PDB file of C-alpha atoms in Angstrom:
ATOM      1  CA  MET A 703     -13.779 -27.168 -10.358  1.00  0.00           C
ATOM      2  CA  ALA A 704     -13.542 -23.714  -8.759  1.00  0.00           C
ATOM      3  CA  THR A 705      -9.928 -24.344  -7.798  1.00  0.00           C
ATOM      4  CA  THR A 706      -9.025 -25.350 -11.364  1.00  0.00           C
ATOM      5  CA  GLU A 707     -10.866 -22.316 -12.714  1.00  0.00           C
ATOM      6  CA  LEU A 708      -9.005 -20.098 -10.238  1.00  0.00           C
ATOM      7  CA  GLY A 709      -5.627 -21.288 -11.491  1.00  0.00           C
ATOM      8  CA  GLN A 710      -6.665 -20.920 -15.118  1.00  0.00           C
ATOM      9  CA  ALA A 711      -7.982 -17.405 -14.519  1.00  0.00           C
ATOM     10  CA  LEU A 712      -4.795 -16.321 -12.760  1.00  0.00           C
ATOM     11  CA  ARG A 713      -2.637 -17.618 -15.592  1.00  0.00           C
ATOM     12  CA  ARG A 714      -4.857 -15.978 -18.206  1.00  0.00           C
ATOM     13  CA  TRP A 715      -4.832 -12.602 -16.450  1.00  0.00           C
ATOM     14  CA  ARG A 716      -1.089 -12.834 -15.740  1.00  0.00           C
ATOM     15  CA  ASN A 717      -0.338 -13.479 -19.406  1.00  0.00           C
ATOM     16  CA  ARG A 718      -2.187 -10.396 -20.577  1.00  0.00           C
ATOM     17  CA  VAL A 719      -0.346  -7.835 -18.369  1.00  0.00           C
ATOM     18  CA  PRO A 720       2.664  -6.376 -20.230  1.00  0.00           C
ATOM     19  CA  PRO A 721       5.619  -5.959 -17.849  1.00  0.00           C
ATOM     20  CA  ARG A 722       6.116  -2.371 -19.032  1.00  0.00           C
ATOM     21  CA  SER A 723       2.596  -1.429 -17.911  1.00  0.00           C
ATOM     22  CA  ALA A 724       3.506  -2.613 -14.401  1.00  0.00           C
ATOM     23  CA  GLY A 725       6.758  -0.639 -14.352  1.00  0.00           C
ATOM     24  CA  LEU A 726       8.941  -3.708 -14.937  1.00  0.00           C
ATOM     25  CA  PRO A 727      11.719  -4.184 -17.529  1.00  0.00           C
ATOM     26  CA  GLU A 728      10.929  -6.371 -20.517  1.00  0.00           C
ATOM     27  CA  GLY A 729      14.459  -7.688 -21.009  1.00  0.00           C
ATOM     28  CA  GLY A 730      15.297 -11.364 -21.375  1.00  0.00           C
ATOM     29  CA  ARG A 731      13.571 -14.166 -23.215  1.00  0.00           C
ATOM     30  CA  ARG A 732       9.867 -14.596 -22.498  1.00  0.00           C
ATOM     31  CA  ARG A 733       7.635 -17.490 -23.430  1.00  0.00           C
ATOM     32  CA  ALA A 734       4.643 -15.158 -23.125  1.00  0.00           C
ATOM     33  CA  ALA A 735       4.158 -11.425 -23.376  1.00  0.00           C
ATOM     34  CA  GLY A 736       2.739 -11.104 -19.865  1.00  0.00           C
ATOM     35  CA  LEU A 737       4.095 -11.256 -16.341  1.00  0.00           C
ATOM     36  CA  ARG A 738       6.297 -14.047 -15.073  1.00  0.00           C
ATOM     37  CA  ARG A 739       5.203 -15.695 -11.840  1.00  0.00           C
ATOM     38  CA  GLU A 740       8.025 -14.069  -9.901  1.00  0.00           C
ATOM     39  CA  GLU A 741       6.980 -10.664 -11.270  1.00  0.00           C
ATOM     40  CA  LEU A 742       3.365 -11.191 -10.201  1.00  0.00           C
ATOM     41  CA  ALA A 743       4.618 -12.287  -6.781  1.00  0.00           C
ATOM     42  CA  LEU A 744       6.710  -9.120  -6.504  1.00  0.00           C
ATOM     43  CA  LEU A 745       3.820  -6.846  -7.501  1.00  0.00           C
ATOM     44  CA  ALA A 746       1.351  -8.584  -5.184  1.00  0.00           C
ATOM     45  CA  GLY A 747       3.748  -8.886  -2.229  1.00  0.00           C
ATOM     46  CA  ILE A 748       3.307 -12.664  -1.874  1.00  0.00           C
ATOM     47  CA  SER A 749       5.681 -15.570  -2.441  1.00  0.00           C
ATOM     48  CA  VAL A 750       6.389 -17.150  -5.826  1.00  0.00           C
ATOM     49  CA  ASP A 751       5.675 -20.553  -4.300  1.00  0.00           C
ATOM     50  CA  TYR A 752       2.183 -19.409  -3.331  1.00  0.00           C
ATOM     51  CA  ILE A 753       1.532 -18.131  -6.872  1.00  0.00           C
ATOM     52  CA  VAL A 754       2.595 -21.547  -8.207  1.00  0.00           C
ATOM     53  CA  ARG A 755       0.351 -23.386  -5.752  1.00  0.00           C
ATOM     54  CA  LEU A 756      -2.621 -21.169  -6.627  1.00  0.00           C
ATOM     55  CA  GLU A 757      -2.143 -21.693 -10.357  1.00  0.00           C
ATOM     56  CA  GLN A 758      -1.681 -25.447  -9.948  1.00  0.00           C
ATOM     57  CA  GLY A 759      -4.705 -25.795  -7.669  1.00  0.00           C
ATOM     58  CA  ARG A 760      -2.683 -26.850  -4.618  1.00  0.00           C
ATOM     59  CA  ALA A 761      -3.695 -23.731  -2.652  1.00  0.00           C
ATOM     60  CA  THR A 762      -7.461 -23.616  -2.337  1.00  0.00           C
ATOM     61  CA  ARG A 763      -8.399 -20.773  -0.005  1.00  0.00           C
ATOM     62  CA  PRO A 764      -6.494 -17.500  -0.534  1.00  0.00           C
ATOM     63  CA  SER A 765      -7.375 -14.838   2.012  1.00  0.00           C
ATOM     64  CA  PRO A 766      -9.306 -11.693   1.049  1.00  0.00           C
ATOM     65  CA  GLN A 767      -6.049  -9.731   1.474  1.00  0.00           C
ATOM     66  CA  VAL A 768      -4.266 -11.993  -1.033  1.00  0.00           C
ATOM     67  CA  VAL A 769      -7.160 -11.726  -3.499  1.00  0.00           C
ATOM     68  CA  GLU A 770      -7.095  -7.919  -3.256  1.00  0.00           C
ATOM     69  CA  ALA A 771      -3.332  -7.917  -3.795  1.00  0.00           C
ATOM     70  CA  LEU A 772      -3.728 -10.091  -6.887  1.00  0.00           C
ATOM     71  CA  THR A 773      -6.528  -7.834  -8.130  1.00  0.00           C
ATOM     72  CA  ARG A 774      -4.225  -4.818  -7.975  1.00  0.00           C
ATOM     73  CA  ALA A 775      -1.211  -6.590  -9.474  1.00  0.00           C
ATOM     74  CA  LEU A 776      -3.260  -8.037 -12.347  1.00  0.00           C
ATOM     75  CA  ARG A 777      -5.107  -4.753 -12.947  1.00  0.00           C
ATOM     76  CA  LEU A 778      -8.521  -6.358 -12.896  1.00  0.00           C
ATOM     77  CA  ASP A 779     -11.669  -4.350 -13.523  1.00  0.00           C
ATOM     78  CA  PRO A 780     -14.560  -4.444 -10.984  1.00  0.00           C
ATOM     79  CA  ASP A 781     -16.334  -7.388 -12.671  1.00  0.00           C
ATOM     80  CA  GLU A 782     -13.116  -9.401 -12.883  1.00  0.00           C
ATOM     81  CA  ARG A 783     -12.341  -8.588  -9.261  1.00  0.00           C
ATOM     82  CA  ALA A 784     -15.735  -9.893  -8.145  1.00  0.00           C
ATOM     83  CA  HIS A 785     -15.206 -13.018 -10.270  1.00  0.00           C
ATOM     84  CA  LEU A 786     -11.796 -13.633  -8.668  1.00  0.00           C
ATOM     85  CA  PHE A 787     -13.328 -13.409  -5.186  1.00  0.00           C
ATOM     86  CA  ARG A 788     -15.982 -15.960  -6.138  1.00  0.00           C
ATOM     87  CA  LEU A 789     -13.390 -18.309  -7.679  1.00  0.00           C
ATOM     88  CA  ALA A 790     -11.498 -18.116  -4.376  1.00  0.00           C
ATOM     89  CA  GLY A 791     -14.652 -19.156  -2.523  1.00  0.00           C
ATOM     90  CA  LEU A 792     -15.155 -15.689  -1.052  1.00  0.00           C
ATOM     91  CA  ALA A 793     -17.985 -13.215  -1.210  1.00  0.00           C
ATOM     92  CA  PRO A 794     -16.927  -9.992  -2.961  1.00  0.00           C
ATOM     93  CA  PRO A 795     -16.583  -7.207  -0.382  1.00  0.00           C
ATOM     94  CA  GLY A 796     -19.789  -5.253   0.035  1.00  0.00           C
ATOM     95  CA  PRO A 797     -20.436  -1.603   0.917  1.00  0.00           C
ATOM     96  CA  GLU A 798     -20.028  -2.339   4.644  1.00  0.00           C
ATOM     97  CA  THR A 799     -16.334  -3.236   4.314  1.00  0.00           C
ATOM     98  CA  VAL A 800     -13.352  -1.003   3.564  1.00  0.00           C
ATOM     99  CA  PRO A 801     -12.719  -1.119  -0.203  1.00  0.00           C
ATOM    100  CA  GLY A 802      -9.256  -2.086  -1.346  1.00  0.00           C
ATOM    101  CA  TYR A 803      -9.727  -1.849  -5.097  1.00  0.00           C
ATOM    102  CA  LEU A 804      -7.178   0.147  -7.054  1.00  0.00           C
ATOM    103  CA  THR A 805      -9.113   1.756  -9.896  1.00  0.00           C
ATOM    104  CA  PRO A 806      -7.600   1.810 -13.406  1.00  0.00           C
ATOM    105  CA  GLY A 807      -7.431   5.611 -13.239  1.00  0.00           C
ATOM    106  CA  VAL A 808      -5.397   5.537 -10.041  1.00  0.00           C
ATOM    107  CA  GLN A 809      -3.119   2.885 -11.531  1.00  0.00           C
ATOM    108  CA  ARG A 810      -2.532   5.076 -14.599  1.00  0.00           C
ATOM    109  CA  LEU A 811      -1.731   7.993 -12.310  1.00  0.00           C
ATOM    110  CA  LEU A 812       0.879   5.885 -10.516  1.00  0.00           C
ATOM    111  CA  ASP A 813       2.393   4.885 -13.835  1.00  0.00           C
ATOM    112  CA  ARG A 814       2.803   8.530 -14.838  1.00  0.00           C
ATOM    113  CA  LEU A 815       4.371   9.599 -11.537  1.00  0.00           C
ATOM    114  CA  ALA A 816       7.397   7.313 -11.681  1.00  0.00           C
ATOM    115  CA  ASP A 817       9.740  10.190 -10.763  1.00  0.00           C
ATOM    116  CA  THR A 818       7.656  11.163  -7.712  1.00  0.00           C
ATOM    117  CA  PRO A 819       7.259   9.213  -4.437  1.00  0.00           C
ATOM    118  CA  VAL A 820       3.641   8.026  -4.312  1.00  0.00           C
ATOM    119  CA  VAL A 821       1.762   5.656  -2.004  1.00  0.00           C
ATOM    120  CA  VAL A 822      -1.909   4.630  -2.097  1.00  0.00           C
ATOM    121  CA  LEU A 823      -3.800   3.890   1.128  1.00  0.00           C
ATOM    122  CA  ASP A 824      -7.293   2.570   1.672  1.00  0.00           C
ATOM    123  CA  ALA A 825      -9.797   4.390   3.875  1.00  0.00           C
ATOM    124  CA  ALA A 826      -8.385   2.737   7.015  1.00  0.00           C
ATOM    125  CA  MET A 827      -4.912   3.980   6.013  1.00  0.00           C
ATOM    126  CA  THR A 828      -3.583   0.546   5.110  1.00  0.00           C
ATOM    127  CA  LEU A 829      -0.932   0.631   2.401  1.00  0.00           C
ATOM    128  CA  LEU A 830      -2.183  -0.849  -0.868  1.00  0.00           C
ATOM    129  CA  VAL A 831       0.638  -0.013  -3.259  1.00  0.00           C
ATOM    130  CA  ALA A 832       3.739   2.173  -3.320  1.00  0.00           C
ATOM    131  CA  ASN A 833       5.919   3.069  -6.260  1.00  0.00           C
ATOM    132  CA  PRO A 834       9.704   2.385  -6.253  1.00  0.00           C
ATOM    133  CA  LEU A 835      10.672   5.968  -5.416  1.00  0.00           C
ATOM    134  CA  TYR A 836       8.422   5.946  -2.338  1.00  0.00           C
ATOM    135  CA  ALA A 837      10.138   2.706  -1.263  1.00  0.00           C
ATOM    136  CA  ALA A 838      13.526   4.362  -1.754  1.00  0.00           C
ATOM    137  CA  LEU A 839      12.446   7.399   0.272  1.00  0.00           C
ATOM    138  CA  MET A 840      10.570   5.792   3.162  1.00  0.00           C
ATOM    139  CA  GLY A 841      11.881   2.215   3.192  1.00  0.00           C
ATOM    140  CA  ASP A 842      10.724  -0.806   1.210  1.00  0.00           C
ATOM    141  CA  PRO A 843       7.184  -1.790   2.333  1.00  0.00           C
ATOM    142  CA  SER A 844       7.036  -4.990   0.265  1.00  0.00           C
ATOM    143  CA  THR A 845       8.007  -7.191   3.213  1.00  0.00           C
ATOM    144  CA  LEU A 846       5.360  -5.743   5.541  1.00  0.00           C
ATOM    145  CA  ARG A 847       2.469  -8.034   6.387  1.00  0.00           C
ATOM    146  CA  GLY A 848      -0.797  -7.697   8.279  1.00  0.00           C
ATOM    147  CA  PHE A 849      -1.305  -4.630  10.431  1.00  0.00           C
ATOM    148  CA  ALA A 850       2.307  -3.571   9.846  1.00  0.00           C
ATOM    149  CA  ARG A 851       1.022  -2.202   6.512  1.00  0.00           C
ATOM    150  CA  ASN A 852      -1.363   0.122   8.336  1.00  0.00           C
ATOM    151  CA  ARG A 853      -0.188   3.698   8.851  1.00  0.00           C
ATOM    152  CA  VAL A 854      -1.989   4.168  12.188  1.00  0.00           C
ATOM    153  CA  TRP A 855      -0.838   0.837  13.641  1.00  0.00           C
ATOM    154  CA  ASN A 856       2.710   1.542  12.523  1.00  0.00           C
ATOM    155  CA  HIS A 857       2.767   4.949  14.184  1.00  0.00           C
ATOM    156  CA  PHE A 858       1.464   3.808  17.573  1.00  0.00           C
ATOM    157  CA  LEU A 859       2.801   0.228  17.743  1.00  0.00           C
ATOM    158  CA  GLY A 860       5.396  -0.264  15.006  1.00  0.00           C
ATOM    159  CA  ALA A 861       9.012   0.712  14.487  1.00  0.00           C
ATOM    160  CA  PRO A 862       9.839   4.440  14.149  1.00  0.00           C
ATOM    161  CA  ASP A 863       9.612   5.721  10.588  1.00  0.00           C
ATOM    162  CA  ARG A 864      11.787   8.284   8.807  1.00  0.00           C
ATOM    163  CA  VAL A 865       9.463  11.269   9.261  1.00  0.00           C
ATOM    164  CA  ARG A 866      10.723  13.812  11.773  1.00  0.00           C
ATOM    165  CA  HIS A 867       8.039  15.368  13.989  1.00  0.00           C
ATOM    166  CA  THR A 868       8.208  18.176  16.495  1.00  0.00           C
ATOM    167  CA  PRO A 869       6.148  17.406  19.626  1.00  0.00           C
ATOM    168  CA  GLU A 870       3.406  19.706  18.321  1.00  0.00           C
ATOM    169  CA  GLN A 871       3.419  18.079  14.873  1.00  0.00           C
ATOM    170  CA  ARG A 872       3.259  14.645  16.464  1.00  0.00           C
ATOM    171  CA  ARG A 873       0.238  15.586  18.587  1.00  0.00           C
ATOM    172  CA  GLU A 874      -1.570  17.045  15.574  1.00  0.00           C
ATOM    173  CA  PHE A 875      -0.772  14.055  13.371  1.00  0.00           C
ATOM    174  CA  GLU A 876      -1.946  11.572  16.006  1.00  0.00           C
ATOM    175  CA  THR A 877      -5.166  13.493  16.602  1.00  0.00           C
ATOM    176  CA  ARG A 878      -5.962  13.626  12.904  1.00  0.00           C
ATOM    177  CA  VAL A 879      -5.246   9.973  12.066  1.00  0.00           C
ATOM    178  CA  VAL A 880      -7.269   8.723  15.041  1.00  0.00           C
ATOM    179  CA  ALA A 881     -10.155  11.061  14.200  1.00  0.00           C
ATOM    180  CA  GLU A 882     -10.147   9.900  10.571  1.00  0.00           C
ATOM    181  CA  LEU A 883     -10.023   6.247  11.591  1.00  0.00           C
ATOM    182  CA  ARG A 884     -13.027   6.810  13.862  1.00  0.00           C
ATOM    183  CA  SER A 885     -14.910   8.345  10.950  1.00  0.00           C
ATOM    184  CA  VAL A 886     -14.014   5.370   8.751  1.00  0.00           C
ATOM    185  CA  ALA A 887     -15.179   2.922  11.438  1.00  0.00           C
ATOM    186  CA  GLY A 888     -18.536   4.681  11.431  1.00  0.00           C
ATOM    187  CA  ARG A 889     -18.902   4.131   7.679  1.00  0.00           C
ATOM    188  CA  TYR A 890     -17.756   0.511   7.581  1.00  0.00           C
ATOM    189  CA  THR A 891     -19.424  -0.917  10.654  1.00  0.00           C
ATOM    190  CA  ALA A 892     -19.417  -4.531   9.431  1.00  0.00           C
ATOM    191  CA  ASP A 893     -15.712  -4.768   8.579  1.00  0.00           C
ATOM    192  CA  PRO A 894     -14.187  -7.337  10.977  1.00  0.00           C
ATOM    193  CA  ARG A 895     -10.604  -6.532   9.995  1.00  0.00           C
ATOM    194  CA  LEU A 896     -11.124  -2.852  10.788  1.00  0.00           C
ATOM    195  CA  ARG A 897     -12.693  -3.698  14.138  1.00  0.00           C
ATOM    196  CA  GLU A 898      -9.774  -6.006  14.959  1.00  0.00           C
ATOM    197  CA  LEU A 899      -7.315  -3.218  14.096  1.00  0.00           C
ATOM    198  CA  ILE A 900      -9.065  -0.725  16.379  1.00  0.00           C
ATOM    199  CA  ASP A 901      -9.387  -3.228  19.237  1.00  0.00           C
ATOM    200  CA  GLU A 902      -5.667  -4.009  19.089  1.00  0.00           C
ATOM    201  CA  LEU A 903      -4.706  -0.338  19.002  1.00  0.00           C
ATOM    202  CA  ARG A 904      -6.928   0.453  21.988  1.00  0.00           C
ATOM    203  CA  ALA A 905      -5.612  -2.517  23.958  1.00  0.00           C
ATOM    204  CA  ARG A 906      -1.917  -1.894  23.298  1.00  0.00           C
ATOM    205  CA  SER A 907      -1.571   1.900  22.989  1.00  0.00           C
ATOM    206  CA  ASP A 908      -2.664   4.149  25.843  1.00  0.00           C
ATOM    207  CA  ARG A 909      -2.164   7.200  23.641  1.00  0.00           C
ATOM    208  CA  PHE A 910      -4.430   5.835  20.893  1.00  0.00           C
ATOM    209  CA  ASP A 911      -7.049   4.807  23.445  1.00  0.00           C
ATOM    210  CA  GLU A 912      -6.968   8.286  24.991  1.00  0.00           C
ATOM    211  CA  LEU A 913      -7.431   9.969  21.615  1.00  0.00           C
ATOM    212  CA  TRP A 914     -10.159   7.521  20.584  1.00  0.00           C
ATOM    213  CA  ASP A 915     -12.168   8.394  23.695  1.00  0.00           C
ATOM    214  CA  SER A 916     -11.526  12.120  23.373  1.00  0.00           C
ATOM    215  CA  GLY A 917     -13.981  12.626  20.531  1.00  0.00           C
ATOM    216  CA  ALA A 918     -11.361  14.455  18.455  1.00  0.00           C
ATOM    217  CA  VAL A 919     -12.529  15.414  14.975  1.00  0.00           C
ATOM    218  CA  GLY A 920     -10.590  16.060  11.787  1.00  0.00           C
ATOM    219  CA  ARG A 921      -8.853  14.154   9.046  1.00  0.00           C
ATOM    220  CA  VAL A 922      -5.380  13.805   7.563  1.00  0.00           C
ATOM    221  CA  GLU A 923      -4.544  16.803   5.379  1.00  0.00           C
ATOM    222  CA  SER A 924      -1.733  17.847   3.078  1.00  0.00           C
ATOM    223  CA  SER A 925       1.361  18.987   4.965  1.00  0.00           C
ATOM    224  CA  VAL A 926       5.091  19.603   4.796  1.00  0.00           C
ATOM    225  CA  LYS A 927       7.196  16.695   6.056  1.00  0.00           C
ATOM    226  CA  THR A 928      10.872  16.402   6.924  1.00  0.00           C
ATOM    227  CA  ILE A 929      12.251  12.947   6.214  1.00  0.00           C
ATOM    228  CA  ASP A 930      15.595  11.736   7.572  1.00  0.00           C
ATOM    229  CA  HIS A 931      17.026   9.322   5.013  1.00  0.00           C
ATOM    230  CA  PRO A 932      19.992   7.179   6.124  1.00  0.00           C
ATOM    231  CA  ASP A 933      21.974   7.838   2.927  1.00  0.00           C
ATOM    232  CA  VAL A 934      20.981  11.187   1.403  1.00  0.00           C
ATOM    233  CA  GLY A 935      20.220  12.981   4.653  1.00  0.00           C
ATOM    234  CA  SER A 936      17.304  15.258   5.458  1.00  0.00           C
ATOM    235  CA  LEU A 937      14.653  16.158   2.856  1.00  0.00           C
ATOM    236  CA  THR A 938      11.789  18.587   3.387  1.00  0.00           C
ATOM    237  CA  LEU A 939       8.954  17.715   1.018  1.00  0.00           C
ATOM    238  CA  ASP A 940       5.359  18.671   0.356  1.00  0.00           C
ATOM    239  CA  CYS A 941       3.065  15.736   1.129  1.00  0.00           C
ATOM    240  CA  ASP A 942      -0.219  16.224  -0.717  1.00  0.00           C
ATOM    241  CA  VAL A 943      -3.174  13.990   0.118  1.00  0.00           C
ATOM    242  CA  LEU A 944      -5.426  13.300  -2.863  1.00  0.00           C
ATOM    243  CA  ARG A 945      -8.725  11.563  -2.174  1.00  0.00           C
ATOM    244  CA  VAL A 946     -10.569   9.297  -4.597  1.00  0.00           C
ATOM    245  CA  ASP A 947     -14.063   9.507  -3.197  1.00  0.00           C
ATOM    246  CA  GLY A 948     -15.760   6.777  -5.228  1.00  0.00           C
ATOM    247  CA  ALA A 949     -13.123   4.191  -4.300  1.00  0.00           C
ATOM    248  CA  ASP A 950     -12.425   5.762  -0.875  1.00  0.00           C
ATOM    249  CA  LEU A 951      -8.661   5.833  -1.478  1.00  0.00           C
ATOM    250  CA  ARG A 952      -5.970   8.243  -0.293  1.00  0.00           C
ATOM    251  CA  ILE A 953      -3.032   9.006  -2.581  1.00  0.00           C
ATOM    252  CA  LEU A 954      -0.007  10.553  -0.854  1.00  0.00           C
ATOM    253  CA  VAL A 955       2.298  12.409  -3.233  1.00  0.00           C
ATOM    254  CA  TYR A 956       5.688  13.688  -2.027  1.00  0.00           C
ATOM    255  CA  SER A 957       7.298  16.471  -4.060  1.00  0.00           C
ATOM    256  CA  ALA A 958      10.086  19.028  -3.858  1.00  0.00           C
ATOM    257  CA  GLU A 959      10.423  22.508  -5.288  1.00  0.00           C
ATOM    258  CA  PRO A 960      12.225  22.279  -8.656  1.00  0.00           C
ATOM    259  CA  GLY A 961      15.908  23.122  -8.382  1.00  0.00           C
ATOM    260  CA  SER A 962      15.959  22.706  -4.603  1.00  0.00           C
ATOM    261  CA  GLU A 963      18.381  20.561  -2.627  1.00  0.00           C
ATOM    262  CA  ALA A 964      15.518  18.212  -1.798  1.00  0.00           C
ATOM    263  CA  ALA A 965      14.757  17.788  -5.516  1.00  0.00           C
ATOM    264  CA  GLU A 966      18.388  16.834  -6.134  1.00  0.00           C
ATOM    265  CA  LYS A 967      18.239  14.291  -3.332  1.00  0.00           C
ATOM    266  CA  LEU A 968      15.081  12.778  -4.810  1.00  0.00           C
ATOM    267  CA  ARG A 969      16.887  12.401  -8.123  1.00  0.00           C
ATOM    268  CA  LEU A 970      19.720  10.616  -6.317  1.00  0.00           C
ATOM    269  CA  LEU A 971      17.219   8.313  -4.622  1.00  0.00           C
ATOM    270  CA  SER A 972      15.683   7.428  -7.984  1.00  0.00           C
ATOM    271  CA  VAL A 973      19.096   6.000  -8.926  1.00  0.00           C
ATOM    272  CA  LEU A 974      19.960   4.546  -5.523  1.00  0.00           C
ATOM    273  CA  GLY A 975      16.621   2.811  -5.020  1.00  0.00           C
ATOM    274  CA  THR A 976      16.305   0.743  -1.863  1.00  0.00           C
ATOM    275  CA  GLN A 977      19.955  -0.286  -1.742  1.00  0.00           C
ATOM    276  CA  SER A 978      22.091   1.354   0.926  1.00  0.00           C
ATOM    277  CA  LEU A 979      25.260   3.295   0.297  1.00  0.00           C
ATOM    278  CA  THR A 980      26.407   2.740   3.855  1.00  0.00           C
ATOM    279  CA  SER A 981      26.031  -1.048   3.704  1.00  0.00           C
ATOM    280  CA  HIS A 982      28.851  -1.221   1.152  1.00  0.00           C
ATOM    281  CA  ARG A 983      31.283   1.042   2.970  1.00  0.00           C
ATOM    282  CA  PRO A 984      34.248  -0.556   4.726  1.00  0.00           C
ATOM    283  CA  ALA A 985      34.121  -0.522   8.501  1.00  0.00           C
TER     284      ALA A 985
END
């Protein structure tokens, strides 16, 4: 019964989300006004086949991460989110776990900042959602899974990103992200996923382990970042960190001074998207 209700609820919620409200084109023939399955899969970062299996009742136990992704993509309110968790056979996350709910206000903010690179992180600095211009600037995060979506894990254990750091900037950044993660761990002591993240970082990164034991204090603040893009070159941008205290979210907004070279490059990226100019050049 719960599985059937889960599929019915997903279809009902999918059909009520206008593509335009999710930043998607409305072109082509549609049997319903809402999202197609492939569009929901794109927004949630999961496969179309898995969406089909959930709606048909052939997938019975989506993970909490999948449920949160569907919550964001379907723009569910807090009561609907809790209902979706229960339909999936899961207990809704309590106050002891890192929240991953994208509030309607934050979603509206993202919708209005289409011409600005924006990414939303949870308290543990795991990427929840990024707009298309952020993907064009920093690389498409839609294929990232598991801890690879976490900013701290990516810095210490993942592939190098496009942000250029001086040695001093790198030391300061590392100190601040580790200090903030320690603070978050103190607030969400019962979150097993957060504990697993910290244990892996301590086991595999000597630098992280050293900073964790150092007792460093601080948190990630707004800063100026230089980003080396493979097609448009170097951009120096303001990176402002906006905090949504009630939902414990961090919104990173990248902007350039109007009329500057960096602003022109951002405009080019808004057209280029995530495709590469260099990949189409003859050898």
